[in-house]
């Protein structure tokens, strides 16, 4: 698995979690 892919996935999860918590 590519480290770049892992980074993107983690960033996506962080943004989604932040959006859910913010709403």
XYZ file of C-alpha atoms in Angstrom:
23
model
C 0.000 0.000 0.000
C 1.282 3.437 -0.891
C 2.063 5.884 1.916
C 0.477 8.653 -0.167
C -2.797 6.688 -0.284
C -2.714 6.164 3.488
C -2.136 9.890 4.015
C -5.099 10.795 1.799
C -7.358 8.295 3.575
C -6.384 9.619 7.008
C -6.930 13.200 5.862
C -10.365 12.266 4.485
C -11.371 10.602 7.752
C -10.136 13.599 9.744
C -12.140 16.039 7.594
C -15.280 13.891 7.747
C -14.982 13.485 11.520
C -14.508 17.224 11.921
C -17.523 17.977 9.716
C -19.726 15.546 11.652
C -18.598 16.954 15.007
C -19.037 20.528 13.792
C -22.550 19.976 12.514
